[in-house]
Amino acid sequence: MIQYQIQPIDPQAHLFAVEIQLTEAAPGQQFTLPAWLPGSYMVRDFARHIIGIHALDSQGQPVELEQLDKQSWALVNNGAEVTLRYQVYAWDLSVRGAHLDQTHGFFNGSATFLAVVGQEDKSVSVQILAPEGSDYQQWRVATAMQEDGAQRYEFGRYRADSYDELIDHPVEMGTFTLAQFEAAGVPHDLVLTGRHLADTDRICADLKKICEAQIALFGGKAPFDRYLFMTQVVGEGFGGLEHRASTALVCGRGDLPSVTEPEQSDGYRTFLSLCSHEYFHNWNVKRIKPATFVPYDLSQESYTRQLWAYEGITSYYDDLFVYRAGCVDKATYLDMLSQGMTRVTRGQGRFKQSLRDSSFNAWTKFYKQDENAQNAIVSYYTKGAMFALLLDLTLRHETQGRYSLDDVMQRLWQDHGQTGVGTAEDSHQRIVAELLGRDASDLFAYLDSTEDLPLAQLLEGFGVELKLRAAASGSDKGGRSKQVLSASLGARVQAEGLGVKVLAVSEGGSAHRAGIAAGDRLIALDGLQCQADVHKQLERYGPGATLTAHWFRRDELMSATLALQAAPADTVVITEIDSEKSQRWL
């Protein structure tokens, strides 16, 4: 057995100490750290955070260690018994890497545990040690890893059956809130790290309904014996990453409801959707996955054109299960659907990149977005969710309600999730075609197209109307609104100092035509100081007006004539118009 040990040795310096003990090291034994972690498709080069790596033999004498590349090392003239030691700098407050300070510690195995090359299939033990000092006596440990002598939620020894399993169980440590519930007979735990006033009873009640609805879709039996929602609560933040029996989450303090807050906030709905999204991944990408991910090659990019299915379909179901679980009403769900679509319709990138291309280029485009992203790319999450809706409604319509996207997911679970056989590029298409009883190439051609999807007509057949309107404000995300803007700056901005900072410029819009660029600081319009709510300020002029704009680019003052265009109808509103028809879908 390979024995790992990890301990926070200096929380103020954000350092973990890691030790690997081998009793069967091969001659020239190699070690390597992943360049990326499953579920987050960008090379992150975790090895850059390794400090002071060295090896010792069974007598405590140094063994030569040669670095082979940016993330791999090899022993030289070694015996069978070897100990490898190093430190990991942990200052990434996200769900992807490692973070350590005086308040808590968190790590993914991908960012901390070197793999023993050639022995990845061997079982491993992990000794998780507490930091030294009286300040840390109340710290506990949260992980879905199997205990191997440790008491649950305590420091001690844990185990995993392979390296792949080891790095799929992130670890949280500190003083945290623990709440528990059961879903379909399976224990589920909610861990909240960070200061909060959350109503954990309410959160657990809602999560229970969402989890049970998803488990029911896939046959009523969860693919794990225990599940853990690990949540870092911060001032402002959002993110999640799926794992085989847990999820690591980041949310803002204000997103969680308090006992004195009976109304459901937008932030809480977003949090429930995030939990729903990561939970659905238990089936869709953790167990049903592309063939190129079986097994994962974590040393370099692993390309697939199927992320539209694994993130897009999951994004369709995340809000849908919040609705199916009864956590929101139908009108609210349709607003949530509208907001997701609006993120697509507001970008010109949807006309330049297809869903399959978006999936393939996730490594360098979606995960490395710049200020021009809205003009250049489309999200396989949001447009992928729209394509999932297209499939769902088409199946329901053409089979008179006999089949839906639910049946596709059940077939994928049966044929791929339960067998471990990865999906091919045409696996989804073949199942849809079989259920439709016809060739489905016309539908799946949209994956290679940059056309807008024909959803309005399909939705109308289910008693739901899709319309486009202008935005109501700079913060309008989509959905129902009584008022809309008449004029448009054609840029996203945020208040800064005596004006607004330009975050992104829409191709072909007013700001673009005037020569305003992302990063500029707009200070005056028509000789008047630019207000924080610049969109409201422009409403006084209306479309067709021309005015002089002044802005700073770096330290240079610039000016130009700004010709205001009409606000584009790029905001989606979806409403129910026939409740009887909508019941065939919702």
Coordinates of C-alpha atoms in Angstrom, one line a residue:
M1 CA 0.0 0.0 0.0
I2 CA 1.1 3.5 -0.7
Q3 CA 1.0 5.8 2.3
Y4 CA 0.3 9.5 2.0
Q5 CA 0.4 12.0 4.8
I6 CA -0.6 15.7 4.7
Q7 CA -0.5 18.4 7.4
P8 CA -0.9 22.1 7.5
I9 CA 2.5 23.2 8.8
D10 CA 2.2 27.0 8.6
P11 CA -1.3 28.3 7.9
Q12 CA 0.0 31.9 8.0
A13 CA 2.3 31.0 5.1
H14 CA -0.3 28.8 3.4
L15 CA 1.8 25.7 3.4
F16 CA 0.8 22.0 3.5
A17 CA 3.5 19.4 4.1
V18 CA 3.1 16.2 2.1
E19 CA 4.8 12.9 2.5
I20 CA 4.6 9.7 0.4
Q21 CA 6.0 6.4 1.8
L22 CA 6.7 3.6 -0.6
T23 CA 7.7 0.0 0.2
E24 CA 7.7 -1.2 -3.4
A25 CA 9.3 1.6 -5.4
A26 CA 10.4 0.5 -8.9
P27 CA 14.0 1.3 -10.0
G28 CA 13.9 4.8 -11.3
Q29 CA 10.4 5.3 -9.8
Q30 CA 8.6 8.2 -11.3
F31 CA 6.1 10.6 -9.7
T32 CA 3.8 13.1 -11.4
L33 CA 1.2 15.7 -10.5
P34 CA -1.9 16.3 -12.7
A35 CA -1.9 19.4 -14.9
W36 CA -5.6 19.7 -14.6
L37 CA -8.5 18.2 -12.6
P38 CA -11.6 16.5 -13.9
G39 CA -14.6 18.8 -14.4
S40 CA -12.4 21.9 -14.9
Y41 CA -11.1 22.0 -18.5
M42 CA -8.0 24.1 -18.3
V43 CA -4.3 23.3 -17.7
R44 CA -3.6 24.7 -14.3
D45 CA 0.0 23.4 -13.8
F46 CA -0.5 22.6 -10.1
A47 CA 3.1 21.5 -9.8
R48 CA 4.2 25.2 -9.8
H49 CA 3.1 25.3 -6.2
I50 CA 5.4 22.4 -5.1
I51 CA 8.3 23.5 -2.9
G52 CA 11.4 21.7 -1.6
I53 CA 10.7 18.3 -3.1
H54 CA 13.2 15.6 -2.0
A55 CA 13.5 11.9 -1.4
L56 CA 15.0 9.7 1.4
D57 CA 15.8 6.0 1.7
S58 CA 14.8 3.7 4.5
Q59 CA 17.8 4.9 6.6
G60 CA 16.8 8.5 6.1
Q61 CA 19.6 9.2 3.7
P62 CA 19.0 11.4 0.6
V63 CA 18.1 9.7 -2.7
E64 CA 18.8 11.6 -5.9
L65 CA 15.6 13.0 -7.5
E66 CA 15.7 14.1 -11.2
Q67 CA 13.0 16.4 -12.6
L68 CA 11.8 15.2 -15.9
D69 CA 9.3 17.9 -16.9
K70 CA 7.2 20.7 -15.3
Q71 CA 5.2 18.1 -13.3
S72 CA 7.2 14.9 -13.1
W73 CA 10.2 13.6 -11.2
A74 CA 12.2 10.3 -11.1
L75 CA 14.3 8.6 -8.5
V76 CA 18.0 7.8 -9.3
N77 CA 19.7 4.6 -7.9
N78 CA 16.9 4.0 -5.4
G79 CA 15.9 1.0 -3.3
A80 CA 12.4 -0.3 -2.8
E81 CA 11.7 1.7 0.4
V82 CA 11.5 5.4 -0.3
T83 CA 9.9 8.5 1.3
L84 CA 9.1 11.5 -0.8
R85 CA 8.6 14.9 0.9
Y86 CA 7.5 18.3 -0.3
Q87 CA 5.5 21.3 0.6
V88 CA 2.5 22.8 -1.3
Y89 CA 1.7 26.5 -1.4
A90 CA -2.1 26.8 -0.9
W91 CA -3.6 30.2 -1.6
D92 CA -6.3 29.5 -4.2
L93 CA -9.7 30.2 -2.6
S94 CA -11.7 28.3 -5.2
V95 CA -13.0 24.8 -5.7
R96 CA -10.1 23.8 -8.0
G97 CA -6.9 23.9 -6.0
A98 CA -5.8 24.3 -2.4
H99 CA -6.3 27.0 0.2
L100 CA -4.9 27.4 3.7
D101 CA -4.9 30.1 6.3
Q102 CA -5.8 30.6 10.0
T103 CA -9.5 30.1 9.3
H104 CA -9.6 26.8 7.3
G105 CA -7.9 24.5 4.9
F106 CA -9.1 23.0 1.7
F107 CA -7.4 20.9 -0.9
N108 CA -8.0 18.8 -4.0
G109 CA -5.8 15.7 -4.3
S110 CA -5.0 16.8 -7.9
A111 CA -3.2 19.9 -6.5
T112 CA -1.4 18.2 -3.7
F113 CA -0.8 14.4 -4.1
L114 CA 1.8 13.2 -6.6
A115 CA 0.9 10.0 -8.4
V116 CA 3.2 7.1 -8.2
V117 CA 3.6 6.2 -11.8
G118 CA 2.8 2.6 -12.7
Q119 CA 1.1 2.1 -9.3
E120 CA -2.0 4.3 -9.8
D121 CA -4.3 1.3 -9.4
K122 CA -3.0 0.4 -5.9
S123 CA -4.9 1.2 -2.8
V124 CA -3.6 4.1 -0.7
S125 CA -3.9 5.3 2.8
V126 CA -4.0 9.0 3.7
Q127 CA -3.0 10.3 7.1
I128 CA -4.5 13.7 7.6
L129 CA -2.9 15.5 10.5
A130 CA -4.1 18.7 12.3
P131 CA -2.0 21.8 12.3
E132 CA 0.0 22.2 15.5
G133 CA -1.0 24.8 18.1
S134 CA -3.8 25.7 20.5
D135 CA -5.6 27.8 17.9
Y136 CA -6.5 24.7 15.8
Q137 CA -7.7 22.4 18.6
Q138 CA -11.3 22.8 17.4
W139 CA -10.6 22.0 13.8
R140 CA -12.3 19.0 12.1
V141 CA -12.1 17.3 8.8
A142 CA -14.8 16.9 6.1
T143 CA -14.3 14.5 3.2
A144 CA -16.2 11.7 1.5
M145 CA -13.1 9.6 1.6
Q146 CA -13.5 6.3 3.4
E147 CA -12.3 6.3 7.0
D148 CA -9.5 3.8 7.8
G149 CA -9.1 4.3 11.6
A150 CA -10.2 7.9 11.7
Q151 CA -13.5 8.9 13.2
R152 CA -15.8 10.6 10.7
Y153 CA -15.1 14.4 10.7
E154 CA -11.9 13.9 12.6
F155 CA -8.2 14.0 11.7
G156 CA -6.7 10.5 11.2
R157 CA -6.2 7.8 8.6
Y158 CA -8.4 7.5 5.5
R159 CA -8.1 5.3 2.4
A160 CA -8.8 5.1 -1.3
D161 CA -8.8 2.2 -3.7
S162 CA -6.7 4.0 -6.3
Y163 CA -5.1 7.3 -7.2
D164 CA -8.1 8.2 -9.3
E165 CA -10.3 7.8 -6.3
L166 CA -7.9 9.6 -4.0
I167 CA -8.0 12.8 -6.0
D168 CA -11.8 12.6 -6.4
H169 CA -12.3 13.2 -2.6
P170 CA -11.5 16.8 -1.8
V171 CA -10.9 17.7 1.9
E172 CA -12.1 20.6 4.0
M173 CA -10.7 21.3 7.4
G174 CA -11.5 23.9 10.1
T175 CA -14.4 24.8 12.3
F176 CA -17.5 24.4 10.2
T177 CA -21.3 24.0 10.5
L178 CA -22.6 20.4 9.9
A179 CA -26.2 19.7 8.9
Q180 CA -27.5 16.3 7.8
F181 CA -30.4 14.8 5.9
E182 CA -31.3 11.6 4.1
A183 CA -32.3 11.4 0.4
A184 CA -33.7 8.1 -0.9
G185 CA -32.3 6.4 2.2
V186 CA -28.7 7.7 1.7
P187 CA -27.0 10.0 4.2
H188 CA -26.3 13.5 2.9
D189 CA -24.2 16.0 4.8
L190 CA -24.0 19.8 4.3
V191 CA -20.8 21.5 5.5
L192 CA -20.6 25.3 5.7
T193 CA -17.2 26.8 6.3
G194 CA -17.0 30.5 7.0
R195 CA -19.1 33.0 8.9
H196 CA -22.9 32.8 8.1
L197 CA -26.4 33.0 9.5
A198 CA -27.8 30.3 7.3
D199 CA -31.1 28.5 8.0
T200 CA -29.6 25.0 7.5
D201 CA -32.9 23.3 8.2
R202 CA -34.5 25.1 5.2
I203 CA -31.5 24.4 3.0
C204 CA -31.5 20.7 3.9
A205 CA -35.2 20.4 3.2
D206 CA -34.8 21.9 -0.2
L207 CA -31.7 19.9 -1.1
K208 CA -33.5 16.7 0.0
K209 CA -36.3 17.2 -2.5
I210 CA -33.9 18.0 -5.3
C211 CA -31.6 15.0 -4.6
E212 CA -34.6 12.6 -4.3
A213 CA -36.0 13.9 -7.6
Q214 CA -32.7 13.2 -9.4
I215 CA -32.2 9.8 -7.8
A216 CA -35.7 8.9 -8.9
L217 CA -34.9 9.8 -12.5
F218 CA -32.0 7.3 -12.6
G219 CA -33.8 4.4 -11.1
G220 CA -34.2 5.3 -7.4
K221 CA -30.8 4.1 -6.2
A222 CA -28.0 6.6 -5.6
P223 CA -24.5 5.6 -7.0
F224 CA -22.9 6.3 -3.6
D225 CA -23.4 5.3 0.0
R226 CA -23.0 8.8 1.4
Y227 CA -22.8 12.3 -0.1
L228 CA -21.2 15.6 1.0
F229 CA -22.0 19.2 0.0
M230 CA -18.8 21.1 1.1
T231 CA -19.4 24.8 0.9
Q232 CA -17.0 27.7 1.5
V233 CA -19.1 30.7 2.5
V234 CA -17.4 34.0 1.5
G235 CA -18.4 37.6 1.1
E236 CA -18.9 37.3 -2.6
G237 CA -18.2 34.2 -4.7
F238 CA -19.7 31.4 -6.8
G239 CA -18.5 28.1 -8.1
G240 CA -18.8 24.4 -7.9
L241 CA -16.9 21.2 -8.9
E242 CA -18.3 17.7 -9.0
H243 CA -16.8 14.6 -7.4
R244 CA -17.8 11.0 -7.1
A245 CA -19.4 11.3 -3.7
S246 CA -19.2 15.0 -2.9
T247 CA -19.1 18.5 -4.4
A248 CA -17.0 21.5 -3.5
L249 CA -18.9 24.7 -3.6
V250 CA -18.2 28.4 -3.1
C251 CA -21.1 30.8 -2.4
G252 CA -21.7 34.3 -1.1
R253 CA -22.9 34.9 2.5
G254 CA -26.0 36.7 1.2
D255 CA -26.9 33.7 -1.0
L256 CA -27.9 31.6 2.0
P257 CA -31.3 32.2 3.6
S258 CA -31.4 33.1 7.3
V259 CA -34.2 32.1 9.7
T260 CA -35.5 35.7 9.5
E261 CA -35.7 35.7 5.7
P262 CA -38.9 34.0 4.6
E263 CA -38.8 35.2 1.0
Q264 CA -36.7 33.3 -1.5
S265 CA -33.9 35.5 -2.9
D266 CA -32.4 35.3 -6.3
G267 CA -29.1 34.4 -4.7
Y268 CA -30.7 31.4 -2.9
R269 CA -32.3 30.2 -6.1
T270 CA -28.9 30.4 -7.7
F271 CA -27.3 28.4 -4.9
L272 CA -30.0 25.7 -5.2
S273 CA -29.4 25.5 -8.9
L274 CA -25.6 25.2 -8.3
C275 CA -26.2 22.4 -5.9
S276 CA -28.6 20.8 -8.4
H277 CA -26.1 21.1 -11.2
E278 CA -23.2 19.5 -9.3
Y279 CA -25.4 16.7 -8.0
F280 CA -26.7 15.9 -11.5
H281 CA -23.0 15.4 -12.4
N282 CA -23.0 12.3 -10.2
W283 CA -24.5 10.6 -13.2
N284 CA -23.7 12.9 -16.1
V285 CA -19.9 13.1 -16.4
K286 CA -18.8 11.3 -13.2
R287 CA -20.2 8.0 -14.4
I288 CA -21.6 8.7 -17.9
K289 CA -18.6 10.3 -19.6
P290 CA -16.9 10.7 -23.0
A291 CA -14.7 7.8 -24.1
T292 CA -11.7 10.2 -24.1
F293 CA -12.1 10.5 -20.4
V294 CA -11.9 6.7 -19.8
P295 CA -9.4 6.8 -18.2
Y296 CA -8.5 10.5 -17.8
D297 CA -5.1 11.7 -19.1
L298 CA -4.4 14.5 -16.6
S299 CA -1.0 15.2 -17.9
Q300 CA -2.2 17.4 -20.8
E301 CA -5.4 18.6 -22.5
S302 CA -7.9 15.9 -23.2
Y303 CA -10.1 17.0 -26.0
T304 CA -13.7 16.2 -26.6
R305 CA -16.5 17.8 -28.6
Q306 CA -19.1 16.5 -26.1
L307 CA -19.0 19.1 -23.3
W308 CA -22.3 20.5 -24.7
A309 CA -23.9 17.2 -23.4
Y310 CA -22.0 17.0 -20.1
E311 CA -22.3 20.6 -19.1
G312 CA -25.2 21.8 -21.3
I313 CA -27.6 19.0 -20.5
T314 CA -26.6 19.3 -16.9
S315 CA -27.3 23.0 -17.0
Y316 CA -30.8 22.3 -18.5
Y317 CA -31.6 20.0 -15.7
D318 CA -30.2 22.0 -12.8
D319 CA -33.0 24.7 -12.8
L320 CA -35.5 22.1 -14.0
F321 CA -35.0 20.0 -10.9
V322 CA -35.3 23.0 -8.7
Y323 CA -38.7 23.4 -10.3
R324 CA -39.6 19.6 -10.2
A325 CA -38.7 19.5 -6.6
G326 CA -41.2 22.2 -5.8
C327 CA -38.6 24.8 -4.7
V328 CA -39.9 27.4 -7.2
D329 CA -43.2 27.9 -9.0
K330 CA -43.6 27.6 -12.8
A331 CA -43.4 31.4 -13.5
T332 CA -40.2 31.6 -11.6
Y333 CA -38.7 28.6 -13.4
L334 CA -39.6 30.2 -16.7
D335 CA -37.8 33.4 -15.6
M336 CA -34.8 31.3 -14.7
L337 CA -34.9 29.7 -18.1
S338 CA -35.2 33.1 -19.7
Q339 CA -32.1 34.3 -17.9
G340 CA -30.0 31.4 -19.1
M341 CA -31.1 32.0 -22.7
T342 CA -30.4 35.7 -22.3
R343 CA -26.7 35.0 -21.6
V344 CA -26.6 33.5 -25.1
T345 CA -28.7 36.0 -27.0
R346 CA -26.7 39.0 -25.8
G347 CA -23.5 37.7 -27.3
Q348 CA -22.5 37.9 -31.0
G349 CA -20.2 34.9 -30.4
R350 CA -23.1 32.6 -30.9
F351 CA -22.9 33.4 -34.6
K352 CA -19.2 32.6 -34.7
Q353 CA -18.7 29.4 -32.8
S354 CA -20.7 26.1 -32.8
L355 CA -21.4 24.0 -29.7
R356 CA -19.0 21.3 -30.8
D357 CA -16.3 23.8 -31.4
S358 CA -17.0 25.5 -28.1
S359 CA -16.6 22.1 -26.4
F360 CA -13.4 21.3 -28.1
N361 CA -11.8 24.6 -27.4
A362 CA -12.8 24.9 -23.8
W363 CA -9.2 24.7 -22.7
T364 CA -8.1 27.9 -24.4
K365 CA -11.3 29.8 -25.0
F366 CA -14.1 29.2 -22.6
Y367 CA -11.8 28.8 -19.6
K368 CA -9.6 31.7 -20.7
Q369 CA -12.2 34.3 -21.5
D370 CA -11.1 37.9 -22.1
E371 CA -13.1 41.1 -22.6
N372 CA -14.0 40.1 -26.2
A373 CA -15.4 36.7 -25.3
Q374 CA -19.1 37.8 -25.8
N375 CA -18.2 38.7 -29.4
A376 CA -16.1 35.6 -30.1
I377 CA -17.4 32.5 -28.4
V378 CA -20.6 30.8 -27.2
S379 CA -20.9 28.9 -23.9
Y380 CA -21.4 25.1 -24.1
Y381 CA -23.2 25.5 -20.7
T382 CA -25.9 28.0 -21.7
K383 CA -26.4 27.2 -25.4
G384 CA -25.9 23.5 -24.6
A385 CA -28.8 23.9 -22.2
M386 CA -30.9 25.4 -25.0
F387 CA -30.0 22.5 -27.2
A388 CA -31.1 20.1 -24.4
L389 CA -34.4 21.9 -24.3
L390 CA -34.7 21.5 -28.1
L391 CA -34.2 17.8 -27.7
D392 CA -36.6 17.5 -24.8
L393 CA -39.4 19.3 -26.5
T394 CA -38.9 17.6 -29.8
L395 CA -39.0 14.2 -28.2
R396 CA -42.2 15.1 -26.3
H397 CA -43.8 16.5 -29.3
E398 CA -43.0 13.9 -31.9
T399 CA -43.7 10.9 -29.6
Q400 CA -46.9 12.5 -28.2
G401 CA -45.4 12.5 -24.7
R402 CA -44.2 8.9 -24.7
Y403 CA -40.5 9.9 -24.6
S404 CA -38.5 12.9 -23.4
L405 CA -34.9 13.8 -22.6
D406 CA -35.4 11.9 -19.3
D407 CA -35.5 8.6 -21.4
V408 CA -32.3 9.6 -23.1
M409 CA -30.5 10.1 -19.8
Q410 CA -31.9 6.8 -18.5
R411 CA -30.6 5.0 -21.6
L412 CA -27.2 6.6 -21.2
W413 CA -27.1 5.6 -17.6
Q414 CA -27.9 2.0 -18.5
D415 CA -25.6 1.7 -21.5
H416 CA -22.7 3.8 -20.3
G417 CA -22.9 4.9 -16.6
Q418 CA -23.5 1.4 -15.2
T419 CA -21.0 -0.3 -17.6
G420 CA -18.2 2.2 -17.5
V421 CA -18.1 2.4 -21.3
G422 CA -17.5 6.0 -22.5
T423 CA -19.8 7.7 -25.0
A424 CA -18.8 8.2 -28.6
E425 CA -19.4 11.4 -30.5
D426 CA -22.7 10.0 -31.9
S427 CA -24.0 8.2 -28.8
H428 CA -26.6 10.8 -27.9
Q429 CA -27.8 11.1 -31.5
R430 CA -28.2 7.3 -31.8
I431 CA -30.4 7.1 -28.7
V432 CA -32.5 10.1 -29.7
A433 CA -33.0 8.7 -33.2
E434 CA -34.1 5.4 -31.8
L435 CA -36.7 7.0 -29.5
L436 CA -38.0 9.2 -32.3
G437 CA -38.1 6.3 -34.8
R438 CA -36.4 8.4 -37.4
D439 CA -33.0 9.8 -38.4
A440 CA -32.1 12.7 -36.0
S441 CA -29.3 14.3 -38.1
D442 CA -31.4 17.4 -38.6
L443 CA -31.5 18.1 -34.9
F444 CA -27.8 17.3 -34.3
A445 CA -26.8 19.4 -37.2
Y446 CA -27.4 22.4 -34.8
L447 CA -24.3 21.3 -32.9
D448 CA -22.1 22.2 -35.9
S449 CA -24.2 25.3 -36.8
T450 CA -24.0 28.9 -35.6
E451 CA -27.7 29.5 -36.2
D452 CA -30.1 30.3 -33.4
L453 CA -32.1 27.3 -32.3
P454 CA -35.8 27.2 -33.3
L455 CA -37.2 27.2 -29.8
A456 CA -40.0 29.7 -30.0
Q457 CA -42.2 27.6 -32.2
L458 CA -41.6 24.4 -30.1
L459 CA -42.3 26.2 -26.9
E460 CA -45.6 27.6 -28.3
G461 CA -46.7 24.0 -28.8
F462 CA -46.3 23.5 -25.1
G463 CA -48.3 26.6 -24.1
V464 CA -45.3 28.8 -23.5
E465 CA -44.4 32.0 -25.3
L466 CA -40.8 33.1 -26.0
K467 CA -40.2 36.7 -26.8
L468 CA -37.3 39.1 -27.1
R469 CA -37.2 42.5 -25.6
A470 CA -34.7 45.3 -24.8
A471 CA -33.0 45.2 -21.4
A472 CA -34.6 47.1 -18.6
S473 CA -31.2 48.2 -17.0
G474 CA -27.6 47.3 -16.9
S475 CA -28.3 44.6 -14.3
D476 CA -31.3 43.1 -16.1
K477 CA -30.6 39.3 -16.5
G478 CA -33.8 38.5 -18.4
G479 CA -37.3 37.3 -17.7
R480 CA -40.4 39.4 -16.9
S481 CA -40.1 43.2 -16.8
K482 CA -42.5 46.1 -17.1
Q483 CA -40.1 48.7 -18.4
V484 CA -37.2 48.5 -21.0
L485 CA -34.5 50.8 -22.2
S486 CA -34.9 52.7 -25.5
A487 CA -31.2 53.5 -26.1
S488 CA -28.1 51.4 -25.7
L489 CA -24.4 52.2 -24.9
G490 CA -23.5 48.8 -26.3
A491 CA -21.1 48.1 -23.4
R492 CA -21.0 46.5 -20.0
V493 CA -19.7 48.9 -17.3
Q494 CA -19.2 49.2 -13.6
A495 CA -19.0 52.3 -11.4
E496 CA -15.4 53.4 -10.7
G497 CA -14.2 56.7 -9.3
L498 CA -15.7 59.7 -11.2
G499 CA -17.1 57.6 -14.0
V500 CA -17.6 54.0 -15.1
K501 CA -15.1 51.4 -16.2
V502 CA -15.9 49.6 -19.5
L503 CA -15.8 45.9 -19.0
A504 CA -16.8 44.7 -22.4
V505 CA -17.9 46.2 -25.7
S506 CA -20.6 44.7 -27.9
E507 CA -19.6 44.3 -31.5
G508 CA -21.4 46.8 -33.7
G509 CA -22.9 48.8 -30.8
S510 CA -22.7 52.5 -30.0
A511 CA -19.5 52.2 -27.9
H512 CA -17.8 50.1 -30.6
R513 CA -18.6 52.6 -33.3
A514 CA -17.3 55.5 -31.1
G515 CA -14.0 53.7 -30.6
I516 CA -14.5 53.0 -26.9
A517 CA -12.7 49.8 -25.7
A518 CA -12.7 47.5 -22.7
G519 CA -10.6 48.9 -19.9
D520 CA -11.4 52.5 -20.8
R521 CA -12.8 54.8 -18.0
L522 CA -15.7 56.8 -19.3
I523 CA -15.9 60.1 -17.4
A524 CA -18.3 62.4 -19.3
L525 CA -21.2 62.3 -21.7
D526 CA -22.4 65.5 -23.4
G527 CA -20.2 67.5 -21.1
L528 CA -21.7 66.0 -17.9
Q529 CA -20.0 63.6 -15.5
C530 CA -20.8 60.0 -16.3
Q531 CA -23.1 58.6 -13.7
A532 CA -22.9 55.2 -12.1
D533 CA -26.2 54.3 -13.8
V534 CA -25.0 55.3 -17.2
H535 CA -27.9 53.5 -18.9
K536 CA -30.4 55.6 -17.1
Q537 CA -28.4 58.7 -18.0
L538 CA -28.6 57.8 -21.7
E539 CA -32.3 57.4 -21.6
R540 CA -32.7 61.2 -21.4
Y541 CA -31.4 61.4 -24.9
G542 CA -32.9 58.4 -26.6
P543 CA -31.9 56.4 -29.7
G544 CA -30.6 58.5 -32.6
A545 CA -29.1 61.2 -30.4
T546 CA -25.4 62.1 -30.8
L547 CA -23.3 63.4 -27.9
T548 CA -19.7 63.8 -27.1
A549 CA -18.1 61.2 -24.9
H550 CA -14.9 61.7 -23.0
W551 CA -12.8 58.8 -21.5
F552 CA -9.4 57.9 -20.3
R553 CA -7.5 55.1 -21.9
R554 CA -4.6 54.4 -19.5
D555 CA -3.5 58.0 -18.8
E556 CA -4.6 59.5 -22.1
L557 CA -7.8 61.5 -22.4
M558 CA -9.8 60.6 -25.5
S559 CA -13.1 61.8 -27.0
A560 CA -15.4 61.0 -29.8
T561 CA -19.0 61.4 -31.0
L562 CA -21.3 58.7 -29.5
A563 CA -24.3 58.0 -31.8
L564 CA -26.9 56.2 -29.6
Q565 CA -28.5 53.1 -31.1
A566 CA -31.8 51.7 -30.2
A567 CA -31.5 49.1 -27.4
P568 CA -31.4 45.7 -29.1
A569 CA -34.1 43.1 -28.4
D570 CA -31.6 40.6 -26.9
T571 CA -33.3 39.8 -23.6
V572 CA -35.5 36.7 -23.4
V573 CA -38.9 36.6 -21.7
I574 CA -40.6 33.2 -21.4
T575 CA -44.2 33.1 -20.1
E576 CA -47.0 30.6 -19.9
I577 CA -50.0 31.2 -22.2
D578 CA -51.8 27.8 -21.9
S579 CA -51.5 25.9 -18.7
E580 CA -53.1 22.8 -20.1
K581 CA -50.5 22.5 -22.9
S582 CA -47.6 23.4 -20.6
Q583 CA -48.5 20.4 -18.4
R584 CA -47.2 18.2 -21.2
W585 CA -43.7 19.5 -20.3
L586 CA -43.8 21.1 -16.9

